Short mmCIF file of C-alpha atoms and ligand atoms in Angstrom, two decimals:
data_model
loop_
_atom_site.label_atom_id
_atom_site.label_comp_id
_atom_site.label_asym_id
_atom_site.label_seq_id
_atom_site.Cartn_x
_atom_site.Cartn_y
_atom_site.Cartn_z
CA UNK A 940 -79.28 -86.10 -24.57
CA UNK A 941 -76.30 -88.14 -26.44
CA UNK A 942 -75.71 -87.59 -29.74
CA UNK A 943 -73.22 -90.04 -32.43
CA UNK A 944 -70.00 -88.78 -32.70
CA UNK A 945 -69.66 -86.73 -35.85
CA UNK A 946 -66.19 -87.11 -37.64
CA UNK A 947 -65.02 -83.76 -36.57
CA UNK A 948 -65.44 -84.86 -32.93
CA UNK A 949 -63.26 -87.62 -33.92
CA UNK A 950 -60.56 -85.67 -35.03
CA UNK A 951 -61.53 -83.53 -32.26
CA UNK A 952 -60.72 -86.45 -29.78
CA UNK A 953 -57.61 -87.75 -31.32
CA UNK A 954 -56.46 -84.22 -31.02
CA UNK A 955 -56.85 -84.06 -27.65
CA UNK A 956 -55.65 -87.35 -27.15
CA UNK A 957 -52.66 -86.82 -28.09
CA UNK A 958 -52.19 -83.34 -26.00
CA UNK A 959 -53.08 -85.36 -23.03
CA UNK A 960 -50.21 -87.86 -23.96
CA UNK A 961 -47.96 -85.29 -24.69
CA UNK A 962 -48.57 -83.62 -21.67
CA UNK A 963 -47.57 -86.71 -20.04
CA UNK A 964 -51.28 -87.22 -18.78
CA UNK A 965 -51.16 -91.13 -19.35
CA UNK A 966 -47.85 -91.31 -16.77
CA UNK A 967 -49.40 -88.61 -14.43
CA UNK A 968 -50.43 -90.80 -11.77
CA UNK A 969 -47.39 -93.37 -11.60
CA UNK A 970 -45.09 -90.22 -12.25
CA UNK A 971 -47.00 -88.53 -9.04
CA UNK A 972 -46.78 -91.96 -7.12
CA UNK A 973 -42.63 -92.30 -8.14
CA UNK A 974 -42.13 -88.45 -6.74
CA UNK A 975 -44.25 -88.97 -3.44
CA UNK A 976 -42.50 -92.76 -2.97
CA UNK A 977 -39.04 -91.06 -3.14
CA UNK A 978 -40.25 -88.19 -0.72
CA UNK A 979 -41.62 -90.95 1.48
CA UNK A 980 -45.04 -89.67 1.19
CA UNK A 981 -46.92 -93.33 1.98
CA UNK A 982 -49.86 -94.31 -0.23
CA UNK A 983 -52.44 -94.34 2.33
CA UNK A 984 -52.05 -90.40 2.45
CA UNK A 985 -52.61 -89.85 -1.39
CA UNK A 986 -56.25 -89.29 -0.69
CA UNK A 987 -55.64 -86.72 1.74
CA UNK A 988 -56.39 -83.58 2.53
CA UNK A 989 -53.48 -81.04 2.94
CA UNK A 990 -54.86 -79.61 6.30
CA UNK A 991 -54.71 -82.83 7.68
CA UNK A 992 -50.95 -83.65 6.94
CA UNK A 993 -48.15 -83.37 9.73
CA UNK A 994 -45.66 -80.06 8.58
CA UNK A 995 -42.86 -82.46 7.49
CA UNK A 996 -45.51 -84.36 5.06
CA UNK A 997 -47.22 -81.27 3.91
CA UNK A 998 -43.58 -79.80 3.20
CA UNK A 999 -42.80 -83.11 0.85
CA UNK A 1000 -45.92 -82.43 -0.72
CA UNK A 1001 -45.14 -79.44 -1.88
CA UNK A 1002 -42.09 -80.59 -2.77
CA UNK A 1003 -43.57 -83.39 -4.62
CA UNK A 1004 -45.71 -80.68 -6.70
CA UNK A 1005 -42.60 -78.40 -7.28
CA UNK A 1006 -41.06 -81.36 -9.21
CA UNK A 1007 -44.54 -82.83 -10.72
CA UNK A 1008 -43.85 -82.61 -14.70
CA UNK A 1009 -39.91 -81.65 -15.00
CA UNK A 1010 -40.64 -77.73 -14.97
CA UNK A 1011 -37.96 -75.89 -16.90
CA UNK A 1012 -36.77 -74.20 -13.92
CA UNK A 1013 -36.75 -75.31 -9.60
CA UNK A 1014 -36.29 -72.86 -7.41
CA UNK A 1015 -36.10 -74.27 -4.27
CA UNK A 1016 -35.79 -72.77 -0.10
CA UNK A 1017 -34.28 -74.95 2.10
CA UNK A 1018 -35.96 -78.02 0.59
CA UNK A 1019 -34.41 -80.60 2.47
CA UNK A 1020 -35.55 -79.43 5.77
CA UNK A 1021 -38.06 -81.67 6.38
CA UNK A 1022 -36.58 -84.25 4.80
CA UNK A 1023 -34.61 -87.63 6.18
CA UNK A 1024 -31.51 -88.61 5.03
CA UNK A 1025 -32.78 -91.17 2.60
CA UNK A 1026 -35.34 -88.75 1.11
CA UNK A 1027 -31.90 -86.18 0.73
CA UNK A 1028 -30.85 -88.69 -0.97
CA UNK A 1029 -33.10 -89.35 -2.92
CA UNK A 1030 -33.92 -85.68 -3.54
CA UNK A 1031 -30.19 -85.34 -4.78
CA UNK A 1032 -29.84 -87.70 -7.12
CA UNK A 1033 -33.36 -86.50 -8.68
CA UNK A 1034 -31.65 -82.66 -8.92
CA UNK A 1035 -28.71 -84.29 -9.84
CA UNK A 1036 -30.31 -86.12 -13.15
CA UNK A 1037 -33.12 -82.70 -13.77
CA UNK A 1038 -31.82 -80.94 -16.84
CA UNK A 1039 -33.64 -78.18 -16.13
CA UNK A 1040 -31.89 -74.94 -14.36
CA UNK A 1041 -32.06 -74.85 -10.58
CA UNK A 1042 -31.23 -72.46 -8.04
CA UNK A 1043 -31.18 -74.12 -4.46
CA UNK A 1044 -30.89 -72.39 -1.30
CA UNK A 1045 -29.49 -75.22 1.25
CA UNK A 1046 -27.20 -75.64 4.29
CA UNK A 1047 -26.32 -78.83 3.52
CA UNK A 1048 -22.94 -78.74 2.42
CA UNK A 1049 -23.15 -82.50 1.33
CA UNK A 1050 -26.09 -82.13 -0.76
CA UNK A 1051 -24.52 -78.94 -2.17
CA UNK A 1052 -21.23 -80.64 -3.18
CA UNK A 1053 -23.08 -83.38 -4.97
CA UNK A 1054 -25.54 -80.98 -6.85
CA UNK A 1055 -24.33 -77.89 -7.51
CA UNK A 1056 -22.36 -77.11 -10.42
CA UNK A 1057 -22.26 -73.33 -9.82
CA UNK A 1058 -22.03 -71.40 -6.27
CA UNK A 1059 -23.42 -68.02 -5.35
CA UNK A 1060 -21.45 -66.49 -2.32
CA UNK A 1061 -23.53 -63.44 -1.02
CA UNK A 1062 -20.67 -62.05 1.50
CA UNK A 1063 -18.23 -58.96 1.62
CA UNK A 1064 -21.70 -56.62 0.27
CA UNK A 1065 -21.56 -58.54 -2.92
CA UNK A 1066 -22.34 -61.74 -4.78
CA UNK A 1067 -19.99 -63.92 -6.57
CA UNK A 1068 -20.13 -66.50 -8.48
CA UNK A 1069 -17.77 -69.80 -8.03
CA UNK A 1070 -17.34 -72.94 -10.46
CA UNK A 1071 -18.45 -76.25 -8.18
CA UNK A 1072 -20.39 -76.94 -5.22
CA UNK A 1073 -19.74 -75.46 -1.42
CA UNK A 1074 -16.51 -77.27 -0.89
CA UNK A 1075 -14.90 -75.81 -4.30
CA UNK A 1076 -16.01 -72.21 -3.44
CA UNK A 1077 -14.73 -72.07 0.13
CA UNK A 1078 -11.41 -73.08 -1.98
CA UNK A 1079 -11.75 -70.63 -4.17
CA UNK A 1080 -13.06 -67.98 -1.95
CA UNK A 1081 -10.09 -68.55 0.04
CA UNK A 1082 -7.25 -68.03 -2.51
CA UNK A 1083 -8.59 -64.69 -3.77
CA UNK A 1084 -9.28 -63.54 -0.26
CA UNK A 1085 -5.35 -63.90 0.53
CA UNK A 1086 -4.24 -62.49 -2.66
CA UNK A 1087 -6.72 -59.62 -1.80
CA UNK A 1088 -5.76 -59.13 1.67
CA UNK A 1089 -1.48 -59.69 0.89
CA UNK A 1090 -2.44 -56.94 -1.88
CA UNK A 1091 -3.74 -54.71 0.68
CA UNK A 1092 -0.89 -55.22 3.06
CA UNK A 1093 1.04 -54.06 0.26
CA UNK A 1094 -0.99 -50.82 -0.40
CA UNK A 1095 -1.11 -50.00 3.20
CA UNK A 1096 2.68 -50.18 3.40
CA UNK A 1097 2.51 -47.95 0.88
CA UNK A 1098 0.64 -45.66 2.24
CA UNK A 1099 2.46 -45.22 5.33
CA UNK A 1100 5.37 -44.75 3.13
CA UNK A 1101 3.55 -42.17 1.38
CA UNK A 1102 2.47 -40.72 4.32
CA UNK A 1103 6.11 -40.39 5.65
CA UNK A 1104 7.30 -38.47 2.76
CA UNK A 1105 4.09 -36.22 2.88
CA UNK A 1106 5.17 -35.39 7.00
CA UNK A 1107 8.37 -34.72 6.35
CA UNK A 1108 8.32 -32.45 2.95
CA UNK A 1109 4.87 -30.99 2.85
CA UNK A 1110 6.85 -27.51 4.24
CA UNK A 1111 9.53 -27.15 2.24
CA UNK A 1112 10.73 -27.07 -1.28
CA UNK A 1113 9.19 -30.64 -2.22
CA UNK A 1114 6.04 -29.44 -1.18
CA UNK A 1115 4.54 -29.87 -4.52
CA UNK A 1116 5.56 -33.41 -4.74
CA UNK A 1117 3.89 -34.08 -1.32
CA UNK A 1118 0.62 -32.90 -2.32
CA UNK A 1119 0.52 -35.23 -5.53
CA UNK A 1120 1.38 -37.93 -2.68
CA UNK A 1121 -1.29 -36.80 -0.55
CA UNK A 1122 -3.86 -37.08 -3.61
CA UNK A 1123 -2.47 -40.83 -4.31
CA UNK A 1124 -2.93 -41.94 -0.63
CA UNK A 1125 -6.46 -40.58 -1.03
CA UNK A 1126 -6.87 -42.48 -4.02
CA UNK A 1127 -5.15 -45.68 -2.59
CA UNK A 1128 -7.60 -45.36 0.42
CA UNK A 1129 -10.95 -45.34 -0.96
CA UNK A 1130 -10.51 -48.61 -1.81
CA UNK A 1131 -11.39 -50.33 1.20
CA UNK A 1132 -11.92 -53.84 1.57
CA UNK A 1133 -15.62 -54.94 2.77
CA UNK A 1134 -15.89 -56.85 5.82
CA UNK A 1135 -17.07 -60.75 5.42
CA UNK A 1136 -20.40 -60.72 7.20
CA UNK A 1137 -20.31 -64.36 7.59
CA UNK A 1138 -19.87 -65.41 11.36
CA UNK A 1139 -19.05 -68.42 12.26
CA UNK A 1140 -19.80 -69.97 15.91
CA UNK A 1141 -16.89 -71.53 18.03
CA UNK A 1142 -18.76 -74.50 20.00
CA UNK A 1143 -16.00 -77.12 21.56
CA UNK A 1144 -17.22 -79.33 24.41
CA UNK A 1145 -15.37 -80.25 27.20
CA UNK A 1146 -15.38 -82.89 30.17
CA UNK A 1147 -15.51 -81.84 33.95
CA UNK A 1148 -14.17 -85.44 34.45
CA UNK A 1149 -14.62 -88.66 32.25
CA UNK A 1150 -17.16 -91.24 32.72
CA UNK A 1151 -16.35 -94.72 33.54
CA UNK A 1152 -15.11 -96.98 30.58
CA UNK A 1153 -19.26 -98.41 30.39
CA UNK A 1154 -21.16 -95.64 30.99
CA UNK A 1155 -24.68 -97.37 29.16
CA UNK A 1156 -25.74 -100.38 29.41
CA UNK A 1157 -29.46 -101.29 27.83
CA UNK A 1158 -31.16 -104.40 27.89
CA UNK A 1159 -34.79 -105.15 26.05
CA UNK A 1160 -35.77 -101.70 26.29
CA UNK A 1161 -39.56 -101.33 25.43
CA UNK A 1162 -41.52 -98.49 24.76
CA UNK A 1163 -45.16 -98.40 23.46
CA UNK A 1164 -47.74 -95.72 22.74
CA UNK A 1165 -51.18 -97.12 23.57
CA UNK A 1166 -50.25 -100.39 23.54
CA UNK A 1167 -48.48 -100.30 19.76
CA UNK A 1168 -44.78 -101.25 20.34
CA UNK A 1169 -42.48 -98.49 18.35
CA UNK A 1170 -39.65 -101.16 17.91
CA UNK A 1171 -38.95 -104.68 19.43
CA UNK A 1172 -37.11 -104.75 22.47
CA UNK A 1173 -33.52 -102.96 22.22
CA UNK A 1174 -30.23 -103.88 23.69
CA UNK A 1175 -26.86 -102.46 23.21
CA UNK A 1176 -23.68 -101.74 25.49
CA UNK A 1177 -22.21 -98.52 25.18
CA UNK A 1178 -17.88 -97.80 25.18
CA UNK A 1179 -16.97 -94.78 26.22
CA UNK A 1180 -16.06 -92.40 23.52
CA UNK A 1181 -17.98 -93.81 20.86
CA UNK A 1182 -20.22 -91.45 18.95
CA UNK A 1183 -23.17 -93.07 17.71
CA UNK A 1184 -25.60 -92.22 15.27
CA UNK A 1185 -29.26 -92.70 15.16
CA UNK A 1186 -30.30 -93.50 11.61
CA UNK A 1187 -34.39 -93.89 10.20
CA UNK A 1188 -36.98 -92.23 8.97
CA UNK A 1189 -39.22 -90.37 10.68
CA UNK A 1190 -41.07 -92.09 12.80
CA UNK A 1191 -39.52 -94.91 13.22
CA UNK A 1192 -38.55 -94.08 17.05
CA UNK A 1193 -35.20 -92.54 17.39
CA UNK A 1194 -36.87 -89.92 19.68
CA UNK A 1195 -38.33 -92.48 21.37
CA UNK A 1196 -35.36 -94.77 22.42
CA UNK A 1197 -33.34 -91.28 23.70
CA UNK A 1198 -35.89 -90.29 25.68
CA UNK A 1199 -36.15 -94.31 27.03
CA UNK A 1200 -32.48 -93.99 28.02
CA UNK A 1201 -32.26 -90.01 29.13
CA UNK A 1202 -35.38 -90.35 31.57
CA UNK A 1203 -32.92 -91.82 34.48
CA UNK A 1204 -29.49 -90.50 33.68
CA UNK A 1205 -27.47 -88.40 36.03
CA UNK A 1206 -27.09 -84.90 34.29
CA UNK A 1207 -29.03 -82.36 33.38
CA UNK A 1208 -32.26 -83.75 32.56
CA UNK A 1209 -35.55 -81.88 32.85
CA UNK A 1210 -38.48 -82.72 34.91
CA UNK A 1211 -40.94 -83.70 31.75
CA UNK A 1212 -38.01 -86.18 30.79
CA UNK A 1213 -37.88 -88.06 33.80
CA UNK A 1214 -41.30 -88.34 33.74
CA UNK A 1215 -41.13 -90.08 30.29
CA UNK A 1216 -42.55 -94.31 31.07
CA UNK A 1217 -40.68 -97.06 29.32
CA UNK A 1218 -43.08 -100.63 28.94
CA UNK A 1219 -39.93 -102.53 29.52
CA UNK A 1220 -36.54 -103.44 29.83
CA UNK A 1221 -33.75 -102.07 31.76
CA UNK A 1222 -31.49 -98.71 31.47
CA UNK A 1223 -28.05 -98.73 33.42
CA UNK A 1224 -25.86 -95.39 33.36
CA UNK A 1225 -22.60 -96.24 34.35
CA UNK A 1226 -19.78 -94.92 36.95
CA UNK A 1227 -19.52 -91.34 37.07
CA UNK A 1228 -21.82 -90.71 33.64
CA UNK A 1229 -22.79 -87.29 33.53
CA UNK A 1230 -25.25 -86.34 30.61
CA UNK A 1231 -25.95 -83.47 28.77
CA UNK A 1232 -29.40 -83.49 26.70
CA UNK A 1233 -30.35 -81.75 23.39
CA UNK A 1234 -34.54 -82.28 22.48
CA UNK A 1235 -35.84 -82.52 19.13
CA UNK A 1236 -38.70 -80.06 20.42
CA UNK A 1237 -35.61 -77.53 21.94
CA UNK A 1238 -37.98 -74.49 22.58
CA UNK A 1239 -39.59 -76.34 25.65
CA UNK A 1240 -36.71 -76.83 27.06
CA UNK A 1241 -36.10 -73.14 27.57
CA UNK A 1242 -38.79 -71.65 29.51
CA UNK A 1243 -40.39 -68.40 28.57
CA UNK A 1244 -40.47 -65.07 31.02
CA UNK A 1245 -36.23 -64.74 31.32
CA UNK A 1246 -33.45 -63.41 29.56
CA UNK A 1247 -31.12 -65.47 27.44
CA UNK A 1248 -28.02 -64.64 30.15
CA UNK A 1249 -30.42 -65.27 33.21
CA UNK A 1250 -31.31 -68.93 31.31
CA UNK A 1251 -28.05 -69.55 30.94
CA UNK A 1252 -27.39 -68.90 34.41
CA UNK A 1253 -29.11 -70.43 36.76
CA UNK A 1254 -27.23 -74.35 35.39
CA UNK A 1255 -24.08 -72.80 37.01
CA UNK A 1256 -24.46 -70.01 39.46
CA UNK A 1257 -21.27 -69.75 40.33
CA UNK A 1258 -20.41 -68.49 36.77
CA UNK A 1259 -19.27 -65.35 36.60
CA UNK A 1260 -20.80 -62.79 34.01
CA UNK A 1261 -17.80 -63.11 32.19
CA UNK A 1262 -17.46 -66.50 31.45
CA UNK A 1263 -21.29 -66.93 30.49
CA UNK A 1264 -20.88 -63.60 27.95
CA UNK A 1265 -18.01 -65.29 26.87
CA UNK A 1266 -19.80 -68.35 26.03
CA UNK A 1267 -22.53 -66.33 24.46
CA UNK A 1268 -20.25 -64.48 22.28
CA UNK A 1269 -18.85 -67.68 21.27
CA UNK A 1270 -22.19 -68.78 19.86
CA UNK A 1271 -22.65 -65.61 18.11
CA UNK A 1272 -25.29 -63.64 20.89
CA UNK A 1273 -23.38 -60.63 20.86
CA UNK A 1274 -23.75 -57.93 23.94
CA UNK A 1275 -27.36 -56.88 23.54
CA UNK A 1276 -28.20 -60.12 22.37
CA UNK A 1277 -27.04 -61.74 25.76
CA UNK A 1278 -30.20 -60.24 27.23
CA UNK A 1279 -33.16 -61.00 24.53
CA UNK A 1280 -35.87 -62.39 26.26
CA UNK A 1281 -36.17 -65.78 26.40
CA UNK A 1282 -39.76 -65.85 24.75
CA UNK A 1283 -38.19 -64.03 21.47
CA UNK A 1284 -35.47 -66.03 20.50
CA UNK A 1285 -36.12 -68.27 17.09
CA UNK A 1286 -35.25 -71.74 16.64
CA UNK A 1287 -31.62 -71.42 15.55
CA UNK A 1288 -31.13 -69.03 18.55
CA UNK A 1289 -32.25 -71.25 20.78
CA UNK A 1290 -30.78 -74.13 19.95
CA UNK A 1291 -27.34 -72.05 20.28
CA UNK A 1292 -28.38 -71.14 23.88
CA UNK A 1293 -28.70 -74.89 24.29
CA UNK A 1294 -24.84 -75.32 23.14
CA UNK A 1295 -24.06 -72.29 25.55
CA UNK A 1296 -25.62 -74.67 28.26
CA UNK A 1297 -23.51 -78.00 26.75
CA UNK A 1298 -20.55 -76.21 26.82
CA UNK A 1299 -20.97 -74.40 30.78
CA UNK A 1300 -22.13 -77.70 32.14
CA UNK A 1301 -19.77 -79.71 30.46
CA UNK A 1302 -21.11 -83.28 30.72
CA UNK A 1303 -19.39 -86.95 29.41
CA UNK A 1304 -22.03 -88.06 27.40
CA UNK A 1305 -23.67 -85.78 24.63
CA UNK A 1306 -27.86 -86.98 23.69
CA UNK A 1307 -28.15 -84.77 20.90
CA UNK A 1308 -31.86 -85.14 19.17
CA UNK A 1309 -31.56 -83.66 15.58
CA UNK A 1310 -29.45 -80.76 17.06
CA UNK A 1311 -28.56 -79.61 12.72
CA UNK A 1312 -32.14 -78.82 12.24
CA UNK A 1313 -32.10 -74.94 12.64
CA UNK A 1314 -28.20 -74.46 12.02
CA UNK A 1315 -26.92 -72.94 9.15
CA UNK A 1316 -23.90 -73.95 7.49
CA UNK A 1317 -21.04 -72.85 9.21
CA UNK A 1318 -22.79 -73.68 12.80
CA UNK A 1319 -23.24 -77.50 11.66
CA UNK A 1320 -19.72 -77.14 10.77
CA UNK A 1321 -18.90 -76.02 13.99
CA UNK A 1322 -21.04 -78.81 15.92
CA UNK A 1323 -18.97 -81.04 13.18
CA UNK A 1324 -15.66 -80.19 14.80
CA UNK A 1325 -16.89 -80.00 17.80
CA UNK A 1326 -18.12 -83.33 18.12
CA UNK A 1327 -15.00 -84.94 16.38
CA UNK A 1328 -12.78 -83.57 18.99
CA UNK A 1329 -15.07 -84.32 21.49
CA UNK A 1330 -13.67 -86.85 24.38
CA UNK A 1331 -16.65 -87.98 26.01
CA UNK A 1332 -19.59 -90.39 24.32
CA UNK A 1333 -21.93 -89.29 22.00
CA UNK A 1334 -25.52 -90.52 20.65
CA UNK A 1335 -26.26 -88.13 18.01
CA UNK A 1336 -30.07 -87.71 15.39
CA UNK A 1337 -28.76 -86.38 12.79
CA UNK A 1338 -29.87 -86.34 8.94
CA UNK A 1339 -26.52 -84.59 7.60
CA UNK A 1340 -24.99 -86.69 5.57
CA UNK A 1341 -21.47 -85.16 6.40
CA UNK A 1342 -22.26 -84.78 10.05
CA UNK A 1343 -22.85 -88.67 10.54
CA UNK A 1344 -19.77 -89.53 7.79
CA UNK A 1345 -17.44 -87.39 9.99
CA UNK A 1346 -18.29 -88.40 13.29
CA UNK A 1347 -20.12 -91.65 14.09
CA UNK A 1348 -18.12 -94.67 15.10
CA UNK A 1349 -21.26 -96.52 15.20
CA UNK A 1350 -24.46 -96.84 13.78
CA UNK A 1351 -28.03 -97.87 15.14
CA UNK A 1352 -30.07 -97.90 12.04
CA UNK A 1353 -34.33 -97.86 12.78
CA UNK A 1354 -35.92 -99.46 10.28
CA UNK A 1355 -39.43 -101.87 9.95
CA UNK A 1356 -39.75 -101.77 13.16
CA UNK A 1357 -36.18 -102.97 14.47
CA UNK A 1358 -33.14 -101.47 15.30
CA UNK A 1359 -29.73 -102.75 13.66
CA UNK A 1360 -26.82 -102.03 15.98
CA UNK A 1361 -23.61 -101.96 13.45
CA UNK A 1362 -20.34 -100.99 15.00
CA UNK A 1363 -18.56 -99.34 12.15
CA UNK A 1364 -18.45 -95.35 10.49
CA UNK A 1365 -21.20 -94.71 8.17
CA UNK A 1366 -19.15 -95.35 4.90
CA UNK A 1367 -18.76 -99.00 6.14
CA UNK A 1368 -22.03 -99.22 7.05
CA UNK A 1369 -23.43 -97.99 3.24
CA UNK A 1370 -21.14 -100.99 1.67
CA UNK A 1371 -22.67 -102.81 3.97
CA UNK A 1372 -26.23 -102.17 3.71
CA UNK A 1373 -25.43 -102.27 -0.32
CA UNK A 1374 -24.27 -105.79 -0.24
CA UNK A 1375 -26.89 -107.04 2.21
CA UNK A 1376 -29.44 -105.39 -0.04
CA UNK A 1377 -28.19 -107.52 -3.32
N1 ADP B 1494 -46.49 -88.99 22.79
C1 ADP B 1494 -46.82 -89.86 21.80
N2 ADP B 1494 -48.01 -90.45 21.79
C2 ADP B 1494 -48.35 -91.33 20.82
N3 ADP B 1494 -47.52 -91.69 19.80
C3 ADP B 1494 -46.30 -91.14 19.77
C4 ADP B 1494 -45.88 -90.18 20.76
N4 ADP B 1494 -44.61 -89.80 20.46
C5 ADP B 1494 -44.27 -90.47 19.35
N5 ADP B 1494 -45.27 -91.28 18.92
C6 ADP B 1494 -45.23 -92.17 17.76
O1 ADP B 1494 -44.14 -93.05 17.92
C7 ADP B 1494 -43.46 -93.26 16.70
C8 ADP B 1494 -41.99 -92.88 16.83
O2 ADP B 1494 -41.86 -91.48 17.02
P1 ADP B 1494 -40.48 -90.77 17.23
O3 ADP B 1494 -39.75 -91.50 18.30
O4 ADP B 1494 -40.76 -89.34 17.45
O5 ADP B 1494 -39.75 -91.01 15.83
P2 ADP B 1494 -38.49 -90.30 15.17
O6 ADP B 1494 -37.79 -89.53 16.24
O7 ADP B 1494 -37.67 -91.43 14.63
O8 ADP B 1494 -39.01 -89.43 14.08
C9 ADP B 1494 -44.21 -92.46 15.67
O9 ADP B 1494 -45.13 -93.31 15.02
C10 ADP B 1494 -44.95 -91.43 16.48
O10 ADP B 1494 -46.13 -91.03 15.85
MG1 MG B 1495 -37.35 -87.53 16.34
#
């Protein structure tokens, strides 16, 4: 039954009015809307339920909630994961402008440089803490490891020194003096320097020969999933050596358009690749193209019921146990680890089996599908170098900023539907997209 407002509900009201407002519960919505725009969470999800979100979404959900209301504190694993470059992005400059604190676990050293003003290195049994983002630590981390390690080629000097005097006196008359030396070399030895426990990978791909000077040609390539086109017809002509990145969202077909042009190349393709259909257009691998493969979805490529060294071996028999440890050791599977079954190994394991296989096979054209996803830090710096030095051609899914920066000579940007072929490095291509954006 209603009743008339009395004046103490009023006040009552007001009061809560204004807690609400306070609270920010006026904004809520658009504030909610702003965070899941910027994490590219579309509208026509909002109504949602969680179970019935993709991982990636789900993850920028969360992510979305993490940041709902400007908490005093983010403390954040690995958020940009899931993410796309523009939603790094976007995600960066947010962190960038919170005034909260934040402590951000990440190994993207380009998202790190831009928000970090403090670094935590947890190496040598210890953690320290640098001024600066990644870039400034490694700096730092460098200089005092060389003063520590000159100052410890000092002390050892000294100790064989000490150790000299001890040999040769410890009989005779001086024999008191070389036992106050043998305490000191105790003393100067129990100071040993912890190990760095950081290991970093050595990938560098090579050429068995080099591909003809056009190894891809592609005209109006087509490909639809039940009859919805993923982008209009594609063509490009591909120089050898150029390193190309595949830019977008996800979504928006890069998968797509590598599998279109992997399902006929010569290389070392898998069976449920060649089987992939294309709805039109034409794919032309050029003289002598040889091509090496990396999937987005890497575990199916390596088939369960083996061991790592037994995968690894049957792309090369001829190899001799030596040569594929060697390349194992190189990407950080140590002895025992050479023979972990194949069924065992997690994502970033695998997808360093699949470099072992890039690197025994060596091919002249490199389709790498998101190959940064499971890295850590100093393997995407690796693959960094790696493909820099890298002779042969390269199409490369990426979403590290530094990756793409460092590497790509071109860009094919996926976007609405389309794909925007624009033959210049990434920092070109950003003053580029700027001005046709104004
Ligand atoms: N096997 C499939 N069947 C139906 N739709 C698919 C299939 N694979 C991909 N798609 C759809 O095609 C579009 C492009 O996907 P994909 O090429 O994986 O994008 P990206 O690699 O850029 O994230 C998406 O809308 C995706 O849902
Ligand atoms: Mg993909």
């Amino acid at each position: 039954m209603a009743r008339a407002l009395t004046d103490a509900d009023g006040m009552r009201l007001g009061e809560l009015e204004g807690i609400v407002g306070e609270e920010g519960g006026y904004t809520a919505e658009a504030d909610a809307a702003r965070l899941l725009d910027g994490l590219d969470v579309p509208e026509s999800l909002y109504e949602r339920k969680m179970g019935e979100l993709q991982g990636g979404q789900k993850v920028r959900v969360l992510l979305a909630q993490a940041l709902f209301g400007s908490p005093p504190a983010l403390l954040l694993d690995e958020p940009t994961n899931h993410l796309d470059l523009d939603s790094v992005h976007w995600l960066q400059n947010y962190l960038c402008e919170y005034e909260g604190v934040l402590i951000v676990i990440s190994h993207d050293r380009h998202f790190l440089n831009s928000v970090c003003t403090h670094t935590a290195d947890i190496d040598y049994e210890t953690v320290i803490m640098y001024n600066g983002g990644y870039d400034d630590m490694v700096l730092a981390k460098t200089s005092i490891r060389s003063r520590i390690e000159s100052e410890n080629a000092q002390r050892e000097k000294k100790i064989a020194q000490l150790n000299e005097f001890i040999a040769r006196f410890s009989a005779g008359t001086r024999s008191a003096q070389a036992t106050s030396r043998k305490k000191e070399v105790e003393r100067l030895q129990t100071t040993d320097l912890a190990r760095s426990n950081i290991a970093r990978p050595f990938i560098r791909f090579q050429m068995e020969q080099a591909s003809g000077r056009h190894p891809l040609e592609i005209k109006s390539v087509v490909k639809a999933y039940d009859g919805v086109k993923v982008f209009q017809p594609f063509s490009a002509s591909v120089v050898r050596g150029e390193k190309i990145a595949l830019m977008g969202r996800n979504g928006t077909g890069k998968t797509t358009l590598l599998k279109s042009l992997v399902r006929n190349a010569t290389g070392y393709i898998d069976d449920a690749e060649k089987q992939f259909a294309i709805d039109g257009g034409t794919v032309a691998w050029g003289h002598n193209t040889l091509a090496g493969y990396f999937a987005q979805d890497h575990s199916e490529s390596i088939v369960k019921g083996t061991t790592a060294i037994e995968w690894l071996h049957q792309f090369k028999p001829q190899a001799t146990q030596e040569e594929l440890r060697g390349l194992l050791g190189q990407m950080l599977f140590s002895g025992e680890d050479a023979l972990k079954p194949t069924r065992a190994l997690s994502g970033g394991e695998s997808a360093r089996l699949i470099f072992c296989r890039l690197m025994l096979q060596k091919p002249n054209i490199l389709v790498l599908d998101e190959p940064t996803n499971h890295l850590d830090l100093e393997s995407i710096n690796a693959l960094n170098i790696a493909l820099q030095k890298y002779d042969g051609t390269v199409l490369l899914v990426t979403h590290d900023h530094d990756v793409i920066d460092e590497v790509a000579t071109r860009i094919w940007h996926f976007q609405g539907g389309r794909i925007e072929d624009f033959k210049g490095p990434y920092e070109e291509y950003l003053v580029y997209a700027q001005e046709k954006a104004s």
